[in-house]
PDB file of C-alpha atoms in Angstrom:
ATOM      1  CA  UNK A   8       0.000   0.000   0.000  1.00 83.00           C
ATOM      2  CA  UNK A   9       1.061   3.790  -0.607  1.00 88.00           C
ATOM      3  CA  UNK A  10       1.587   5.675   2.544  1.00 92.00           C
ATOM      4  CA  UNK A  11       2.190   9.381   2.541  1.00 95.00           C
ATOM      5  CA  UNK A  12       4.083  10.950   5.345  1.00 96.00           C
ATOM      6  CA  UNK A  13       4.047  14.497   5.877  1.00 97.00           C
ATOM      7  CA  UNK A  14       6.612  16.637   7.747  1.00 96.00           C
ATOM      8  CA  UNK A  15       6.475  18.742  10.061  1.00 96.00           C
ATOM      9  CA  UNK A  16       3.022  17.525  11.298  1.00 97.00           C
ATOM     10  CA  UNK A  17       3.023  21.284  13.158  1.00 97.00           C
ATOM     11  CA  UNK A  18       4.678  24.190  12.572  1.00 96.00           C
ATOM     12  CA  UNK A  19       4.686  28.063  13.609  1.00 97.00           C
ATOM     13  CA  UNK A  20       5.460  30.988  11.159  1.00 97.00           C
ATOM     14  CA  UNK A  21       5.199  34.864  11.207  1.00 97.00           C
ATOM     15  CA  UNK A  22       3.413  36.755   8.781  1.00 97.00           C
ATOM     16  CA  UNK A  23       5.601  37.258   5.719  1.00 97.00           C
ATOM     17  CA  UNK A  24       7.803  34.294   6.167  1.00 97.00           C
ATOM     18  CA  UNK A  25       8.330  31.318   3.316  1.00 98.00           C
ATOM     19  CA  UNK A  26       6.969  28.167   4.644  1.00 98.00           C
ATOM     20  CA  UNK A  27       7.906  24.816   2.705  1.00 98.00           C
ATOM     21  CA  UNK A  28       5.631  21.424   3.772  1.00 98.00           C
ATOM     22  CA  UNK A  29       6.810  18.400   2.796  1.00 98.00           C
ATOM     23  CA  UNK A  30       5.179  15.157   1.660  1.00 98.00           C
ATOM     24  CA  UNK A  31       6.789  11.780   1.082  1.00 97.00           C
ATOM     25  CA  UNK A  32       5.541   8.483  -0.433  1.00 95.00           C
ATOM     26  CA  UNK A  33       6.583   5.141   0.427  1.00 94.00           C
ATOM     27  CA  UNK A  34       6.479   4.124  -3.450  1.00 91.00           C
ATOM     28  CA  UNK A  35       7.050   6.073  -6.690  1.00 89.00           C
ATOM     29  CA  UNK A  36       3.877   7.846  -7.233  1.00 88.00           C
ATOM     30  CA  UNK A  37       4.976   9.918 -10.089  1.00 88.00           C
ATOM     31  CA  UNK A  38       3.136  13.316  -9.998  1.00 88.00           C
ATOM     32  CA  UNK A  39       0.223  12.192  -9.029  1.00 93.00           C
ATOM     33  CA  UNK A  40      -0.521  14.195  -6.060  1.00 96.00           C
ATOM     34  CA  UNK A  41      -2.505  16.985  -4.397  1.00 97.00           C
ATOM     35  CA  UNK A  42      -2.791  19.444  -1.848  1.00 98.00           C
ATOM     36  CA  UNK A  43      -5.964  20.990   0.497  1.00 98.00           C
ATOM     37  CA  UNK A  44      -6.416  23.618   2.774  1.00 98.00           C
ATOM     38  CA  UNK A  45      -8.414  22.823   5.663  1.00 98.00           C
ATOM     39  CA  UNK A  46      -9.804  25.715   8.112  1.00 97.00           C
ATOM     40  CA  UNK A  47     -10.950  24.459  11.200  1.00 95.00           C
ATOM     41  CA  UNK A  48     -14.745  23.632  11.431  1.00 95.00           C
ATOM     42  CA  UNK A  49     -14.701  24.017   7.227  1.00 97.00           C
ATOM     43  CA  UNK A  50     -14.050  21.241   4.386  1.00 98.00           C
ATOM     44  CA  UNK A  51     -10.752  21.723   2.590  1.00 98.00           C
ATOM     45  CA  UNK A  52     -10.105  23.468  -0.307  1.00 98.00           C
ATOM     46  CA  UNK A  53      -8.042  21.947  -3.324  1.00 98.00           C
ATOM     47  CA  UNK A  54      -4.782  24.117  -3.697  1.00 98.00           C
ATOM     48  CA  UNK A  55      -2.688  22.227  -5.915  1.00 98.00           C
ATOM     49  CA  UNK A  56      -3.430  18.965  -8.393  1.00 97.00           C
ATOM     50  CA  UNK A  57      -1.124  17.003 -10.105  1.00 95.00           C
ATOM     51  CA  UNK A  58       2.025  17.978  -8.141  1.00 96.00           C
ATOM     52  CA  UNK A  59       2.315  21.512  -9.197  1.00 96.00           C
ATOM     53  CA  UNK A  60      -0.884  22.826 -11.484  1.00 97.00           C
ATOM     54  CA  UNK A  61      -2.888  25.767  -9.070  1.00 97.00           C
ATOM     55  CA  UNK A  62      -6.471  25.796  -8.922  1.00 97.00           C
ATOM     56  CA  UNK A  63      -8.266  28.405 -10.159  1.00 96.00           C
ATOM     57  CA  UNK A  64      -8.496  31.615  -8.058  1.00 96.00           C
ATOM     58  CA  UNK A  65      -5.977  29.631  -5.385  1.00 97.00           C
ATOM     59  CA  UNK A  66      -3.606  33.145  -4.366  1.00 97.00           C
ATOM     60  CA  UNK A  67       0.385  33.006  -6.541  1.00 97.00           C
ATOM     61  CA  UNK A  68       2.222  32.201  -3.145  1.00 97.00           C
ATOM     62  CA  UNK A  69       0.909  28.744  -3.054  1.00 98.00           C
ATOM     63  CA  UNK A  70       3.070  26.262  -5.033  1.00 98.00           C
ATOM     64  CA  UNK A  71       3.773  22.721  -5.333  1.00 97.00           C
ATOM     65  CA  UNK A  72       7.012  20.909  -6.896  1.00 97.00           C
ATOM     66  CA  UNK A  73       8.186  17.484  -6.634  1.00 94.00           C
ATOM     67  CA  UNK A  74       8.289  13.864  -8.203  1.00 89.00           C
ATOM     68  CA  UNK A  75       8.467  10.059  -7.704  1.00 91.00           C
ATOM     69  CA  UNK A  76       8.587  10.187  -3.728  1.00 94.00           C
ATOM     70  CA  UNK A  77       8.699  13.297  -2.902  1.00 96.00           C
ATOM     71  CA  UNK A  78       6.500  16.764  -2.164  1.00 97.00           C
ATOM     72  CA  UNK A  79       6.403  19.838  -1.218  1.00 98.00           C
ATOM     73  CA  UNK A  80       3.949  22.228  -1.190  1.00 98.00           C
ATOM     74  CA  UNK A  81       5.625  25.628  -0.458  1.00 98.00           C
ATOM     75  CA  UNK A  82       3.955  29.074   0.497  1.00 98.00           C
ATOM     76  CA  UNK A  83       6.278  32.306  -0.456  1.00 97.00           C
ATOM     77  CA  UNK A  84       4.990  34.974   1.732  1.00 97.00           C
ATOM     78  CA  UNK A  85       2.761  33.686   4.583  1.00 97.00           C
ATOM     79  CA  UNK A  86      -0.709  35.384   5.365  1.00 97.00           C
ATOM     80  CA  UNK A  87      -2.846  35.630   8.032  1.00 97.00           C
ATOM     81  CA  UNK A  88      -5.132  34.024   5.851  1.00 97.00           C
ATOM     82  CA  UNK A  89      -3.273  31.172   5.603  1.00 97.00           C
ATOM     83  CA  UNK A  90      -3.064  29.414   9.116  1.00 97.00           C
ATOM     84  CA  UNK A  91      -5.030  25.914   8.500  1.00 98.00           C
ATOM     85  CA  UNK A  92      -4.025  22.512   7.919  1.00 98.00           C
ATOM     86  CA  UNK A  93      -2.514  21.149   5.266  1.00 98.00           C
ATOM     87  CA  UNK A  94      -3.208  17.521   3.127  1.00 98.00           C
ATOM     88  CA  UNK A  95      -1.329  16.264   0.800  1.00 98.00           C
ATOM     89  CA  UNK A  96      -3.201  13.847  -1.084  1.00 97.00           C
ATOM     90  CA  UNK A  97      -2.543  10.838  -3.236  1.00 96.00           C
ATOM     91  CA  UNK A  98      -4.205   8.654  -6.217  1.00 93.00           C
ATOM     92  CA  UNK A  99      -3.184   5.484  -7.632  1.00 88.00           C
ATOM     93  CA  UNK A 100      -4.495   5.446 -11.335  1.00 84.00           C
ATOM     94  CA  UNK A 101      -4.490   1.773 -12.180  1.00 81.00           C
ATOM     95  CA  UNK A 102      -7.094  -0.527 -10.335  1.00 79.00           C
ATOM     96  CA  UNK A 103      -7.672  -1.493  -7.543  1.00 79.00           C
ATOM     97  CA  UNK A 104      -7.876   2.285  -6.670  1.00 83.00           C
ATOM     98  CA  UNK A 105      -7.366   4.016  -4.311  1.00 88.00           C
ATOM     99  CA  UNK A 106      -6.637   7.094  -2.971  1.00 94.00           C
ATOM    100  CA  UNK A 107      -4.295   8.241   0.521  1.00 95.00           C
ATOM    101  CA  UNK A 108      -4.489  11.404   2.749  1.00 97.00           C
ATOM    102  CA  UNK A 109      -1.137  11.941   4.181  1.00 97.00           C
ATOM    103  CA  UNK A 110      -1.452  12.516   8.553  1.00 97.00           C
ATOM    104  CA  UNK A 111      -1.799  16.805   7.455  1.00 97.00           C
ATOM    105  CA  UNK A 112       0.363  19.502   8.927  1.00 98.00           C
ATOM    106  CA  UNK A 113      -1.095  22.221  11.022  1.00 97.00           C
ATOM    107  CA  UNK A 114       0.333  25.884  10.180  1.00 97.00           C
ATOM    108  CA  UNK A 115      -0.070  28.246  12.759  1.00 95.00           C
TER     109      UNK A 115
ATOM    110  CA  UNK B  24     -22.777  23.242  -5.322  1.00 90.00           C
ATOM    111  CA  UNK B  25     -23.167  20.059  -2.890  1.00 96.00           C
ATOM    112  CA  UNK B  26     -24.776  19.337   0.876  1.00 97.00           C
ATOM    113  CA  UNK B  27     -24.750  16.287   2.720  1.00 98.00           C
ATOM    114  CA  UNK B  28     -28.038  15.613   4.339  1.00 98.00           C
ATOM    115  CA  UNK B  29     -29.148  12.525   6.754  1.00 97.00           C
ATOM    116  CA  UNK B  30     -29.289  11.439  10.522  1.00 97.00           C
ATOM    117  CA  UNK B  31     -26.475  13.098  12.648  1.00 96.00           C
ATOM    118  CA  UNK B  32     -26.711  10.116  15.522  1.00 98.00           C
ATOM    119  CA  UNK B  33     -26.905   6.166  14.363  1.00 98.00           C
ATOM    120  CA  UNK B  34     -26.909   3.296  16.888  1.00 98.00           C
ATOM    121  CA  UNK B  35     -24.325   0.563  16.756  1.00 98.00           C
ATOM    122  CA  UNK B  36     -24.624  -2.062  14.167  1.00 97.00           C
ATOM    123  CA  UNK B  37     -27.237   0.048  12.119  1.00 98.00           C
ATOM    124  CA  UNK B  38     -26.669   1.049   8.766  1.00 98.00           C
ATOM    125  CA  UNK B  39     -25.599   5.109   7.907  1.00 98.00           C
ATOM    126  CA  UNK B  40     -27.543   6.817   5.084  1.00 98.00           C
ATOM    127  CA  UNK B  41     -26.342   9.454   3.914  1.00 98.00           C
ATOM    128  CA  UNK B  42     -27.608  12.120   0.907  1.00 98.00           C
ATOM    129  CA  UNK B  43     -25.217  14.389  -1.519  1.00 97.00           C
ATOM    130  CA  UNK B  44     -27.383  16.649  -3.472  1.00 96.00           C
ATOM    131  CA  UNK B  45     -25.836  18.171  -6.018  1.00 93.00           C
ATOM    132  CA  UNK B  46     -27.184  21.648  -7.294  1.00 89.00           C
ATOM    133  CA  UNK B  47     -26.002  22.507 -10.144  1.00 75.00           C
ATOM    134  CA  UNK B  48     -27.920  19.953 -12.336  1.00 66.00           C
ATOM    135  CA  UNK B  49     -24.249  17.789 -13.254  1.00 69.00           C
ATOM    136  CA  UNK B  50     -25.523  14.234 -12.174  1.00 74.00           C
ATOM    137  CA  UNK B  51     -28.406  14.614 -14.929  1.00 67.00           C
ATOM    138  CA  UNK B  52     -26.014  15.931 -17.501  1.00 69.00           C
ATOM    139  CA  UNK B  53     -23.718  13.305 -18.087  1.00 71.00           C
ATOM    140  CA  UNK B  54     -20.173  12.530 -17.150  1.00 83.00           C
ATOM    141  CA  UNK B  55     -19.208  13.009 -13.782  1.00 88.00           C
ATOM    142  CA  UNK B  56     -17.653  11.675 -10.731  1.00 93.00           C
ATOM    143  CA  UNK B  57     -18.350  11.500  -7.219  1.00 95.00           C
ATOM    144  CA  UNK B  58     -17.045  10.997  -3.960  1.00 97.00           C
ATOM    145  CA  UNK B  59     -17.479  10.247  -0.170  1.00 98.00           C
ATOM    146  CA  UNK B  60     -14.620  11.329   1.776  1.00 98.00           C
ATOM    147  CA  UNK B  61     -14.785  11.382   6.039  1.00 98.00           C
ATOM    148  CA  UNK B  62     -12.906  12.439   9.200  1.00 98.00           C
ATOM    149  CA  UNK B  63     -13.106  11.463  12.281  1.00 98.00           C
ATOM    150  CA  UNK B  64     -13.266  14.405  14.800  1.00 97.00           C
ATOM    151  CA  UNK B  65      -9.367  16.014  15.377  1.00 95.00           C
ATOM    152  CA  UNK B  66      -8.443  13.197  13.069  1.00 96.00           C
ATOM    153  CA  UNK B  67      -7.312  13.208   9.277  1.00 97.00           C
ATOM    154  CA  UNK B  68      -9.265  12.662   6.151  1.00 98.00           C
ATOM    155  CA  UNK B  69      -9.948   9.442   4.766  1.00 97.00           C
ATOM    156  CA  UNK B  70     -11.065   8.374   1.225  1.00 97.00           C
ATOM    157  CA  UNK B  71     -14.573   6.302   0.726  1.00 97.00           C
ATOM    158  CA  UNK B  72     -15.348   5.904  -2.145  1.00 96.00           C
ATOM    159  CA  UNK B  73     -16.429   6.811  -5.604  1.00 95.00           C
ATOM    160  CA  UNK B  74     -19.149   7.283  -7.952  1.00 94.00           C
ATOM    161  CA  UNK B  75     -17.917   6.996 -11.839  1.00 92.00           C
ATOM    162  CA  UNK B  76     -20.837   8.516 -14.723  1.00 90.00           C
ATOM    163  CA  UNK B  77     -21.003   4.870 -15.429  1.00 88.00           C
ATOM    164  CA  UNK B  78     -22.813   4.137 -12.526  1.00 87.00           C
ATOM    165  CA  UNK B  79     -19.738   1.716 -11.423  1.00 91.00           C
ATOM    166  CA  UNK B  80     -17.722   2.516  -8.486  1.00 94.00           C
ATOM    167  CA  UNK B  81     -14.658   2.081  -6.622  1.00 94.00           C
ATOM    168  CA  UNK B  82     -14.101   1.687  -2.648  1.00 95.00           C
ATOM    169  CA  UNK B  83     -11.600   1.955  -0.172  1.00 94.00           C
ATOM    170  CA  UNK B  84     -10.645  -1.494   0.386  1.00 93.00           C
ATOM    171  CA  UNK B  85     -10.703  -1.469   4.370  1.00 94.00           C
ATOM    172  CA  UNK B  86     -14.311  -0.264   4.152  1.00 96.00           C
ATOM    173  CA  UNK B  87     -15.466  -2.561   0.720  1.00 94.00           C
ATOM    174  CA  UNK B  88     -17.226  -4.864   2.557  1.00 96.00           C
ATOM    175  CA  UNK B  89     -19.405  -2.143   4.381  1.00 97.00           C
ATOM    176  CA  UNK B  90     -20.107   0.374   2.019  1.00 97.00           C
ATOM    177  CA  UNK B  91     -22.266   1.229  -0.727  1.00 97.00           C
ATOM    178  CA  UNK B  92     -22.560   4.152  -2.895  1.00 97.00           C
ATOM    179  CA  UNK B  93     -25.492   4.810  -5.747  1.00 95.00           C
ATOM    180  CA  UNK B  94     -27.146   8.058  -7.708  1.00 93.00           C
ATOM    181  CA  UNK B  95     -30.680   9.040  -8.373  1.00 91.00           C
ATOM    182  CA  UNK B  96     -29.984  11.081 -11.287  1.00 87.00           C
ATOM    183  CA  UNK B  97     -33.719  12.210 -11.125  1.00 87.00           C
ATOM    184  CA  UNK B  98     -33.114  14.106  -7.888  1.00 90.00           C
ATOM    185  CA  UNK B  99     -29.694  15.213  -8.702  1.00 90.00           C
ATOM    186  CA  UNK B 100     -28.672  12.961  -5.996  1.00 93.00           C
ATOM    187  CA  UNK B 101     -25.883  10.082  -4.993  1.00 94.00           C
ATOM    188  CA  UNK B 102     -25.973   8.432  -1.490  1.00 97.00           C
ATOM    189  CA  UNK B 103     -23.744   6.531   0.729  1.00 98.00           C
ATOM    190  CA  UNK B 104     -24.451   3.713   3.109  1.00 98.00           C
ATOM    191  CA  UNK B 105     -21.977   2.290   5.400  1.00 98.00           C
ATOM    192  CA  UNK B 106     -23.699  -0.901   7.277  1.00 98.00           C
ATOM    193  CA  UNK B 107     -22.506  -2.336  10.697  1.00 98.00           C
ATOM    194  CA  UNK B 108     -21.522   0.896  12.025  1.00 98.00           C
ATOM    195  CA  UNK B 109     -19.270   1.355  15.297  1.00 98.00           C
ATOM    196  CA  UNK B 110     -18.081   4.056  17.504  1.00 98.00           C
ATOM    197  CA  UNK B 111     -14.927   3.992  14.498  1.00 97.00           C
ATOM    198  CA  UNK B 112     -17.299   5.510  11.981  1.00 98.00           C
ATOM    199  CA  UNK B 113     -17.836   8.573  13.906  1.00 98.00           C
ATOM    200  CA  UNK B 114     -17.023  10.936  11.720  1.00 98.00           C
ATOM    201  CA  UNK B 115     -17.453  14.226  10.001  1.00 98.00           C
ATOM    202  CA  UNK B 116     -18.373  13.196   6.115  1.00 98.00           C
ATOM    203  CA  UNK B 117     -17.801  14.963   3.016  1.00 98.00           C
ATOM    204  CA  UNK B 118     -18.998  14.649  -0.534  1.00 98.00           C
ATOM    205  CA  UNK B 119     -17.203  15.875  -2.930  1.00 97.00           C
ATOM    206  CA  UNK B 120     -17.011  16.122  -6.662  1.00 95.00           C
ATOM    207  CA  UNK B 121     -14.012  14.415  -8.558  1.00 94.00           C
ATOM    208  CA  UNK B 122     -12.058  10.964  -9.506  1.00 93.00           C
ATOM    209  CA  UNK B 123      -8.220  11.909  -8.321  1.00 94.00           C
ATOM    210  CA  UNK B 124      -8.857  15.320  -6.848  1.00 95.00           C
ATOM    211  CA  UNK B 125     -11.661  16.985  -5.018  1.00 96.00           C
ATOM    212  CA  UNK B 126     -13.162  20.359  -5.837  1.00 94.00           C
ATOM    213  CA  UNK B 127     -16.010  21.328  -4.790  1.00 95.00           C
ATOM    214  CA  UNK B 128     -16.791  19.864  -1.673  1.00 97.00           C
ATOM    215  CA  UNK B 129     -20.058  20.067   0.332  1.00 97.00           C
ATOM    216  CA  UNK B 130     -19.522  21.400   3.508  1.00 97.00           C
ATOM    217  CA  UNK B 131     -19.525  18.422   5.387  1.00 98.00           C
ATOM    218  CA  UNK B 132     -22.629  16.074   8.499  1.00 98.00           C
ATOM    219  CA  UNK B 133     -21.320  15.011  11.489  1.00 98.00           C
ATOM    220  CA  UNK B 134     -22.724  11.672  11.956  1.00 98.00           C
ATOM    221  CA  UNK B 135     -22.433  10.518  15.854  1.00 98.00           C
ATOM    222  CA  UNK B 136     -22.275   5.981  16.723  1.00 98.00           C
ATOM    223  CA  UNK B 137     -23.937   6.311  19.876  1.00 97.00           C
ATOM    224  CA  UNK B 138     -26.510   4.554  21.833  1.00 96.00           C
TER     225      UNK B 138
END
């Protein structure tokens, strides 16, 4: 089975700061891999698909690079805005399928 | 775009029904996917299932045996049930619309296993 492990699982920033999240697979996964927002009490919000394409309307600073094993989803200047917790999420494309959360990180 | 609807308390053993309705008319228009994702209060988020346009599915493996997902395009509707439920399947659950990645989601019932 894929697992994904994300590091840290916490962390604590200051407004303007560059904040890199990392997430690692067990196997190759190639690219295919995404990350969510998640604000507490609210259902997460796709950021990145595919390892490094933005979703629509998601703000510049949020990017996402990486291959094979491993992930990062990176933010250049932090916000506010942007204290949540982070998924990275993975999908296997031949069957069985089936798709793997990593733990998340919490960015405060 | 989506809301979950159903019972926010089940009893042990019972069976969880659960309702996505989808508003903006997609189920009846053709090719889509759908999917049931949950997480289990101060806990991560876990994958279900989906719902392929082709009315087949797939399923997390470690619930398979439990689960079953299905659409009523005529509502604009696809449901989940999850038999044999325990304390475990306390959780807050998500639908969602996708196959590999999720956007939108609905904003998410807490179900309760309680007696």
């Amino acid at each position: 089975d894929i697992q994904m492990t994300q590091s840290p699982s916490s962390l604590s920033a200051s407004v303007g700061d560059r904040v890199t999240i990392t997430c690692r697979a067990n196997h190759d996964i190639s690219t295919y891999l995404s990350w969510y927002q998640q604000k507490p009490g609210k259902a997460p919000k796709l950021l990145i698909f595919d390892t490094s394409n933005s979703q629509t309307g998601v703000p510049s600073r949020f990017s996402g690079t990486g291959s094979v094993t491993h992930f990062t989803l990176t933010i250049s200047s932090l916000q506010p805005e942007d204290v949540a917790t982070y998924y990275c999420q993975h999908y296997d494309i031949l069957p069985p399928r089936k798709l793997t959360f990593g733990q998340g990180t919490r960015l405060e | 775009q989506l809301q979950e609807s159903g019972p926010g308390l089940v009893k042990p053993s019972e069976t969880l029904s659960l309702t996505c309705t989808v508003s903006n008319g997609s189920i009846s228009g053709g090719r889509y996917y759908y999917t049931w994702i949950r997480q289990p209060p101060g806990k991560g988020l876990e994958w279900i299932g989906t719902l392929y346009y082709s009315g087949s599915t797939s399923y997390n493996p470690s619930l398979r045996s439990r689960i079953a997902i299905s659409v009523d395009t005529s509502k604009n509707q696809f449901s989940l049930n999850l038999t044999s439920v325990t304390a475990a399947d306390t959780a807050v659950y998500f639908c969602a619309e996708g196959l590999n990645f999720f956007d939108p989601w609905g904003q998410g019932i807490l179900v309760t296993v309680s007696s």
